[in-house]
Tab-separated table of C-alpha atoms in Angstrom:
chain	number	residue	atom	x	y	z
U	1	MET	CA	0.000	0.000	0.000
U	2	VAL	CA	2.815	2.403	0.845
U	3	LEU	CA	4.660	1.607	-2.387
U	4	LEU	CA	1.651	2.007	-4.663
U	5	GLY	CA	0.445	5.072	-2.800
U	6	ALA	CA	3.817	6.769	-3.349
U	7	LEU	CA	3.649	6.394	-7.138
U	8	PRO	CA	1.996	8.915	-9.457
U	9	ARG	CA	-1.673	7.956	-9.576
U	10	ARG	CA	-1.863	7.243	-13.299
U	11	PHE	CA	1.176	4.979	-13.159
U	12	GLY	CA	-0.073	3.293	-9.989
U	13	LEU	CA	-3.409	2.402	-11.597
U	14	ARG	CA	-1.629	1.023	-14.663
U	15	LEU	CA	0.548	-1.072	-12.387
U	16	GLY	CA	-2.538	-2.279	-10.529
U	17	ALA	CA	-4.171	-3.351	-13.794
U	18	ALA	CA	-0.954	-5.158	-14.773
U	19	ILE	CA	-0.948	-7.006	-11.442
U	20	GLY	CA	-4.536	-8.015	-12.196
U	21	GLU	CA	-3.378	-9.413	-15.550
U	22	LEU	CA	-0.713	-11.439	-13.744
U	23	LEU	CA	-3.398	-12.793	-11.434
U	24	TYR	CA	-5.314	-13.994	-14.484
U	25	VAL	CA	-2.245	-15.605	-16.054
U	26	PHE	CA	-0.672	-17.336	-13.053
U	27	ASP	CA	-3.514	-18.071	-10.582
U	28	ARG	CA	-4.684	-21.201	-12.368
U	29	ARG	CA	-6.817	-22.535	-9.520
U	30	ASP	CA	-8.899	-19.391	-9.076
U	31	ARG	CA	-9.028	-18.824	-12.837
U	32	ALA	CA	-10.643	-22.240	-13.205
U	33	VAL	CA	-13.250	-21.325	-10.564
U	34	ALA	CA	-13.979	-18.019	-12.290
U	35	LEU	CA	-14.374	-19.584	-15.730
U	36	PHE	CA	-16.659	-22.235	-14.231
U	37	ASN	CA	-18.800	-19.454	-12.735
U	38	LEU	CA	-18.863	-17.558	-16.016
U	39	ASN	CA	-20.048	-20.687	-17.785
U	40	ILE	CA	-22.954	-20.916	-15.326
U	41	ALA	CA	-23.814	-17.245	-15.740
U	42	PHE	CA	-23.300	-16.937	-19.501
U	43	PRO	CA	-23.641	-20.361	-21.149
U	44	ASP	CA	-24.482	-18.732	-24.481
U	45	LYS	CA	-21.237	-16.756	-24.644
U	46	SER	CA	-18.156	-18.205	-26.321
U	47	GLU	CA	-15.160	-19.389	-24.325
U	48	ALA	CA	-13.177	-16.470	-25.751
U	49	GLU	CA	-15.773	-13.949	-24.594
U	50	ARG	CA	-15.890	-15.432	-21.088
U	51	ARG	CA	-12.107	-15.223	-20.883
U	52	ARG	CA	-12.240	-11.611	-22.054
U	53	ILE	CA	-14.706	-10.800	-19.273
U	54	LEU	CA	-12.488	-12.492	-16.701
U	55	ARG	CA	-9.338	-10.667	-17.824
U	56	ALA	CA	-11.186	-7.358	-17.575
U	57	SER	CA	-12.492	-8.345	-14.129
U	58	CYS	CA	-8.929	-9.056	-12.988
U	59	ARG	CA	-7.756	-5.676	-14.270
U	60	ASN	CA	-10.625	-3.999	-12.415
U	61	LEU	CA	-9.610	-5.792	-9.220
U	62	GLY	CA	-6.029	-4.579	-9.648
U	63	ARG	CA	-7.163	-1.006	-10.241
U	64	LEU	CA	-9.421	-1.198	-7.185
U	65	ALA	CA	-6.475	-2.245	-5.029
U	66	ALA	CA	-4.313	0.549	-6.425
U	67	GLU	CA	-7.048	3.174	-5.947
U	68	TYR	CA	-7.450	2.099	-2.344
U	69	CYS	CA	-3.787	2.869	-1.703
U	70	TYR	CA	-4.381	6.553	-2.502
U	71	PHE	CA	-7.195	7.129	-0.012
U	72	ASP	CA	-4.931	8.141	2.878
U	73	ARG	CA	-2.781	10.531	0.838
U	74	CYS	CA	-5.627	12.263	-1.033
U	75	SER	CA	-7.984	14.942	0.180
U	76	ALA	CA	-11.725	14.386	0.195
U	77	ALA	CA	-12.033	16.652	-2.849
U	78	GLU	CA	-9.414	14.623	-4.751
U	79	ILE	CA	-11.150	11.343	-3.973
U	80	LEU	CA	-14.563	12.692	-4.944
U	81	SER	CA	-13.194	14.103	-8.200
U	82	HIS	CA	-13.237	10.505	-9.458
U	83	VAL	CA	-16.895	9.955	-8.510
U	84	ASP	CA	-19.872	11.157	-10.556
U	85	SER	CA	-22.739	11.772	-8.127
U	86	ASP	CA	-25.037	13.564	-10.582
U	87	ASN	CA	-27.317	10.546	-11.091
U	88	PRO	CA	-30.847	11.849	-10.325
U	89	ALA	CA	-31.886	8.464	-8.888
U	90	TRP	CA	-28.946	8.516	-6.481
U	91	LYS	CA	-29.667	12.103	-5.475
U	92	ALA	CA	-33.303	11.241	-4.802
U	93	LEU	CA	-32.237	8.271	-2.700
U	94	MET	CA	-29.823	10.407	-0.658
U	95	GLU	CA	-32.598	12.927	-0.047
U	96	ARG	CA	-34.902	10.139	1.081
U	97	SER	CA	-32.246	8.864	3.478
U	98	THR	CA	-32.255	12.212	5.314
U	99	HIS	CA	-35.887	11.619	6.331
U	100	GLU	CA	-36.099	7.871	6.928
U	101	ALA	CA	-34.061	4.705	7.284
U	102	VAL	CA	-33.184	2.990	3.998
U	103	LEU	CA	-31.860	-0.507	3.324
U	104	VAL	CA	-29.245	-0.786	0.589
U	105	VAL	CA	-28.389	-4.066	-1.108
U	106	THR	CA	-24.981	-3.909	-2.737
U	107	ALA	CA	-22.238	-6.190	-4.052
U	108	HIS	CA	-18.499	-6.654	-4.417
U	109	PHE	CA	-18.737	-4.810	-7.685
U	110	GLY	CA	-16.880	-1.992	-9.433
U	111	ASN	CA	-14.931	-0.284	-6.654
U	112	TRP	CA	-16.989	-1.210	-3.616
U	113	GLU	CA	-14.538	0.373	-1.157
U	114	LEU	CA	-14.785	3.691	-2.996
U	115	LEU	CA	-18.575	3.356	-2.772
U	116	ILE	CA	-18.350	3.294	1.026
U	117	GLU	CA	-15.663	5.992	1.055
U	118	ALA	CA	-17.617	8.346	-1.200
U	119	GLN	CA	-20.866	7.861	0.718
U	120	GLY	CA	-19.143	8.963	3.896
U	121	LEU	CA	-17.289	11.884	2.314
U	122	LEU	CA	-20.503	13.141	0.732
U	123	GLY	CA	-22.209	13.127	4.115
U	124	TYR	CA	-24.202	9.890	3.813
U	125	PRO	CA	-22.272	7.275	5.840
U	126	VAL	CA	-23.723	3.810	6.249
U	127	HIS	CA	-24.085	1.026	8.766
U	128	LEU	CA	-22.376	-1.809	6.882
U	129	ILE	CA	-23.077	-5.445	7.700
U	130	GLN	CA	-19.959	-7.390	6.816
U	131	LYS	CA	-18.163	-10.649	7.390
U	132	PRO	CA	-14.733	-10.064	8.960
U	133	MET	CA	-11.866	-10.755	6.569
U	134	ARG	CA	-9.712	-13.822	7.134
U	135	ASN	CA	-6.558	-11.751	7.568
U	136	PRO	CA	-7.018	-9.735	10.791
U	137	LEU	CA	-4.375	-7.165	9.772
U	138	VAL	CA	-6.150	-6.410	6.487
U	139	ASP	CA	-9.483	-6.368	8.312
U	140	ALA	CA	-8.164	-3.792	10.789
U	141	VAL	CA	-6.776	-1.554	8.020
U	142	VAL	CA	-9.941	-1.673	5.899
U	143	ASN	CA	-12.349	-1.123	8.764
U	144	GLY	CA	-10.178	1.630	10.210
U	145	ARG	CA	-10.381	3.485	6.906
U	146	ARG	CA	-14.137	2.975	6.678
U	147	GLN	CA	-14.637	4.395	10.148
U	148	LYS	CA	-12.661	7.545	9.263
U	149	THR	CA	-15.451	8.581	6.897
U	150	GLY	CA	-18.245	7.694	9.315
U	151	THR	CA	-19.085	4.138	8.251
U	152	ARG	CA	-20.038	1.872	11.112
U	153	THR	CA	-19.227	-1.776	10.450
U	154	LEU	CA	-21.478	-4.409	11.981
U	155	PRO	CA	-19.916	-7.902	12.180
U	156	LYS	CA	-22.264	-10.323	10.454
U	157	LYS	CA	-22.773	-12.781	13.336
U	158	ALA	CA	-23.882	-10.054	15.761
U	159	ALA	CA	-25.313	-7.469	13.389
U	160	ALA	CA	-29.049	-8.076	13.670
U	161	ARG	CA	-29.693	-6.104	16.853
U	162	ASP	CA	-27.625	-3.070	15.846
U	163	ALA	CA	-29.012	-3.063	12.294
U	164	LEU	CA	-32.591	-3.183	13.546
U	165	ARG	CA	-31.858	-0.417	16.026
U	166	ALA	CA	-30.416	1.755	13.249
U	167	LEU	CA	-33.399	1.105	10.979
U	168	LYS	CA	-35.947	1.838	13.683
U	169	ARG	CA	-34.114	4.947	14.866
U	170	GLY	CA	-33.372	6.308	11.360
U	171	PRO	CA	-32.740	8.225	9.239
U	172	GLY	CA	-29.755	6.893	7.291
U	173	PHE	CA	-28.520	3.752	5.546
U	174	VAL	CA	-28.002	0.133	6.473
U	175	ALA	CA	-26.042	-1.609	3.710
U	176	ILE	CA	-25.907	-5.361	3.130
U	177	PRO	CA	-23.717	-7.062	0.495
U	178	GLY	CA	-25.936	-9.685	-1.096
U	179	ASP	CA	-23.646	-11.383	-3.618
U	180	GLN	CA	-21.682	-13.826	-1.460
U	181	ASN	CA	-22.210	-17.522	-0.758
U	182	GLN	CA	-23.764	-18.315	2.628
U	183	THR	CA	-23.728	-21.434	4.754
U	184	LEU	CA	-26.984	-23.345	5.259
U	185	SER	CA	-27.383	-21.836	8.736
U	186	PHE	CA	-27.217	-18.237	7.433
U	187	GLY	CA	-28.796	-18.364	3.977
U	188	VAL	CA	-31.797	-19.325	1.882
U	189	PHE	CA	-31.732	-20.684	-1.659
U	190	VAL	CA	-32.824	-18.409	-4.484
U	191	ASP	CA	-31.956	-18.430	-8.176
U	192	PHE	CA	-28.838	-16.554	-9.210
U	193	PHE	CA	-28.171	-16.704	-12.941
U	194	GLY	CA	-30.648	-19.563	-13.096
U	195	LYS	CA	-28.989	-21.792	-10.468
U	196	PRO	CA	-29.913	-22.064	-6.768
U	197	ALA	CA	-27.472	-20.065	-4.659
U	198	CYS	CA	-27.429	-19.838	-0.868
U	199	THR	CA	-28.032	-16.142	-0.228
U	200	THR	CA	-28.307	-13.881	2.796
U	201	PRO	CA	-31.952	-13.093	3.640
U	202	GLY	CA	-30.904	-10.163	5.819
U	203	ALA	CA	-32.313	-7.360	3.684
U	204	ALA	CA	-35.606	-9.203	3.209
U	205	ARG	CA	-35.997	-9.922	6.920
U	206	PHE	CA	-35.087	-6.393	8.016
U	207	ALA	CA	-37.434	-4.838	5.453
U	208	MET	CA	-40.295	-7.079	6.535
U	209	MET	CA	-39.692	-6.251	10.205
U	210	THR	CA	-39.285	-2.485	9.844
U	211	GLY	CA	-41.013	-1.468	6.611
U	212	ALA	CA	-37.823	0.255	5.432
U	213	PRO	CA	-37.556	0.696	1.645
U	214	VAL	CA	-34.896	-1.373	-0.135
U	215	TYR	CA	-32.689	-0.198	-3.001
U	216	ALA	CA	-29.834	-1.799	-4.937
U	217	VAL	CA	-26.825	0.518	-5.282
U	218	VAL	CA	-23.339	0.102	-6.773
U	219	LEU	CA	-20.486	2.363	-7.823
U	220	ALA	CA	-19.691	1.336	-11.400
U	221	ARG	CA	-16.382	2.054	-13.088
U	222	VAL	CA	-16.659	3.996	-16.342
U	223	GLY	CA	-14.990	1.687	-18.866
U	224	GLU	CA	-11.433	1.052	-17.704
U	225	SER	CA	-10.872	4.612	-16.492
U	226	ASP	CA	-10.384	5.956	-12.975
U	227	GLN	CA	-13.869	7.489	-13.014
U	228	HIS	CA	-16.912	5.973	-11.306
U	229	ARG	CA	-20.630	6.676	-11.135
U	230	PHE	CA	-23.380	5.778	-8.699
U	231	GLU	CA	-26.009	3.481	-10.149
U	232	VAL	CA	-29.361	2.881	-8.459
U	233	LEU	CA	-32.205	0.587	-9.468
U	234	PRO	CA	-35.876	1.304	-8.706
U	235	PRO	CA	-37.053	0.295	-5.214
U	236	ILE	CA	-37.065	-3.451	-4.680
U	237	GLU	CA	-40.543	-4.875	-4.187
U	238	ILE	CA	-41.092	-6.335	-0.718
U	239	VAL	CA	-44.143	-8.601	-0.598
U	240	SER	CA	-46.151	-9.511	2.466
U	241	THR	CA	-48.642	-12.342	2.020
U	242	GLY	CA	-48.793	-13.553	5.601
U	243	ASP	CA	-46.627	-16.592	4.858
U	244	ARG	CA	-43.436	-15.327	6.488
U	245	ASP	CA	-41.074	-18.082	5.360
U	246	ARG	CA	-42.232	-17.900	1.754
U	247	ASP	CA	-42.097	-14.089	1.795
U	248	VAL	CA	-38.486	-14.165	3.021
U	249	ILE	CA	-37.516	-16.329	0.043
U	250	THR	CA	-39.536	-14.241	-2.443
U	251	ASN	CA	-38.081	-10.969	-1.196
U	252	THR	CA	-34.554	-12.379	-1.102
U	253	GLN	CA	-35.061	-13.425	-4.721
U	254	HIS	CA	-36.012	-9.847	-5.590
U	255	CYS	CA	-32.807	-8.578	-3.945
U	256	SER	CA	-30.695	-11.187	-5.731
U	257	ASP	CA	-32.325	-10.305	-9.062
U	258	ALA	CA	-31.286	-6.678	-8.576
U	259	ILE	CA	-27.653	-7.653	-8.046
U	260	GLU	CA	-27.796	-9.936	-11.070
U	261	THR	CA	-29.071	-6.984	-13.117
U	262	PHE	CA	-25.924	-5.008	-12.326
U	263	ILE	CA	-23.644	-7.950	-13.075
U	264	ARG	CA	-25.332	-8.657	-16.409
U	265	ARG	CA	-24.981	-4.960	-17.266
U	266	TYR	CA	-21.270	-4.832	-16.358
U	267	PRO	CA	-19.957	-8.414	-16.054
U	268	GLU	CA	-16.349	-7.179	-16.063
U	269	GLN	CA	-16.889	-5.490	-12.695
U	270	TRP	CA	-17.832	-8.444	-10.497
U	271	ILE	CA	-15.411	-10.808	-8.709
U	272	TRP	CA	-15.852	-14.088	-10.574
U	273	PHE	CA	-13.273	-15.858	-8.395
U	274	HIS	CA	-15.794	-16.176	-5.556
U	275	LYS	CA	-17.388	-19.635	-5.165
U	276	ARG	CA	-20.889	-18.211	-5.322
U	277	TRP	CA	-22.617	-21.594	-5.710
U	278	LYS	CA	-20.496	-23.451	-3.146
U	279	THR	CA	-23.312	-24.289	-0.695
U	280	ARG	CA	-25.704	-26.705	-2.365
U	281	PRO	CA	-29.263	-27.713	-1.508
U	282	PRO	CA	-29.334	-30.930	0.518
U	283	GLY	CA	-28.700	-33.918	-1.722
U	284	GLU	CA	-27.001	-31.977	-4.518
U	285	PRO	CA	-23.340	-32.725	-5.322
U	286	LYS	CA	-20.571	-30.178	-4.829
U	287	LEU	CA	-19.790	-27.920	-7.767
U	288	TYR	CA	-16.240	-26.957	-6.783
U	289	THR	CA	-13.301	-29.210	-6.008
């Protein structure tokens, strides 16, 4: 981080993209997982097109890492100069968040750390439900940076009480990443790119309990540049039929569909290395070795 952060920004981002290319070339195990996932998501695309998407995804990941290294050395104005916040839908959502609590479903997409950073710098920090990273040193660095801009991180296993308190107290945001595999004890199965995927029902449950509106939000990279823009989908429909268990699954499906919409729109900006379909319904064989 110190080395990349000391380089001129343009050179540092090029170096980050090059490191992403090396990841694609030499990380054979994860490349195989990613191509397997891409085949699930886009069976109609050619092998060459799926590989092109993956290479671009790796370059995006490298740029993301490089951009992160500049956060501490840049002013708020410099960081925000790379973020386009003129999207009317995003502005309307921010205005709504000043009057009531809002649930945001997001993903490890585009530059997700800049999404959190920019929200805080623009005066709209979030309560972020997250799973602690495996490396405690990296976890401490990332969460320390998030807290500097007002983000409050809620560890996943103990987040429910604090998230509900924030939603009931309002106004503001509670953000939940909804694109990661869950264990059977934490998730429900909904379709993701046409295949059952164990998915967090957190947003669905919180919305049903509090009545808070739910939106899907990402910060998408503009091409392969260092510019980003907020993208917001229309409010996610939350149904209430009286059958609580069925409603949780239906509403979780709606949240997952929103994330899939973003990934289909910009497939190069999602992390295809993740074993999204790792947890299988009882009786189904494993998909990953």
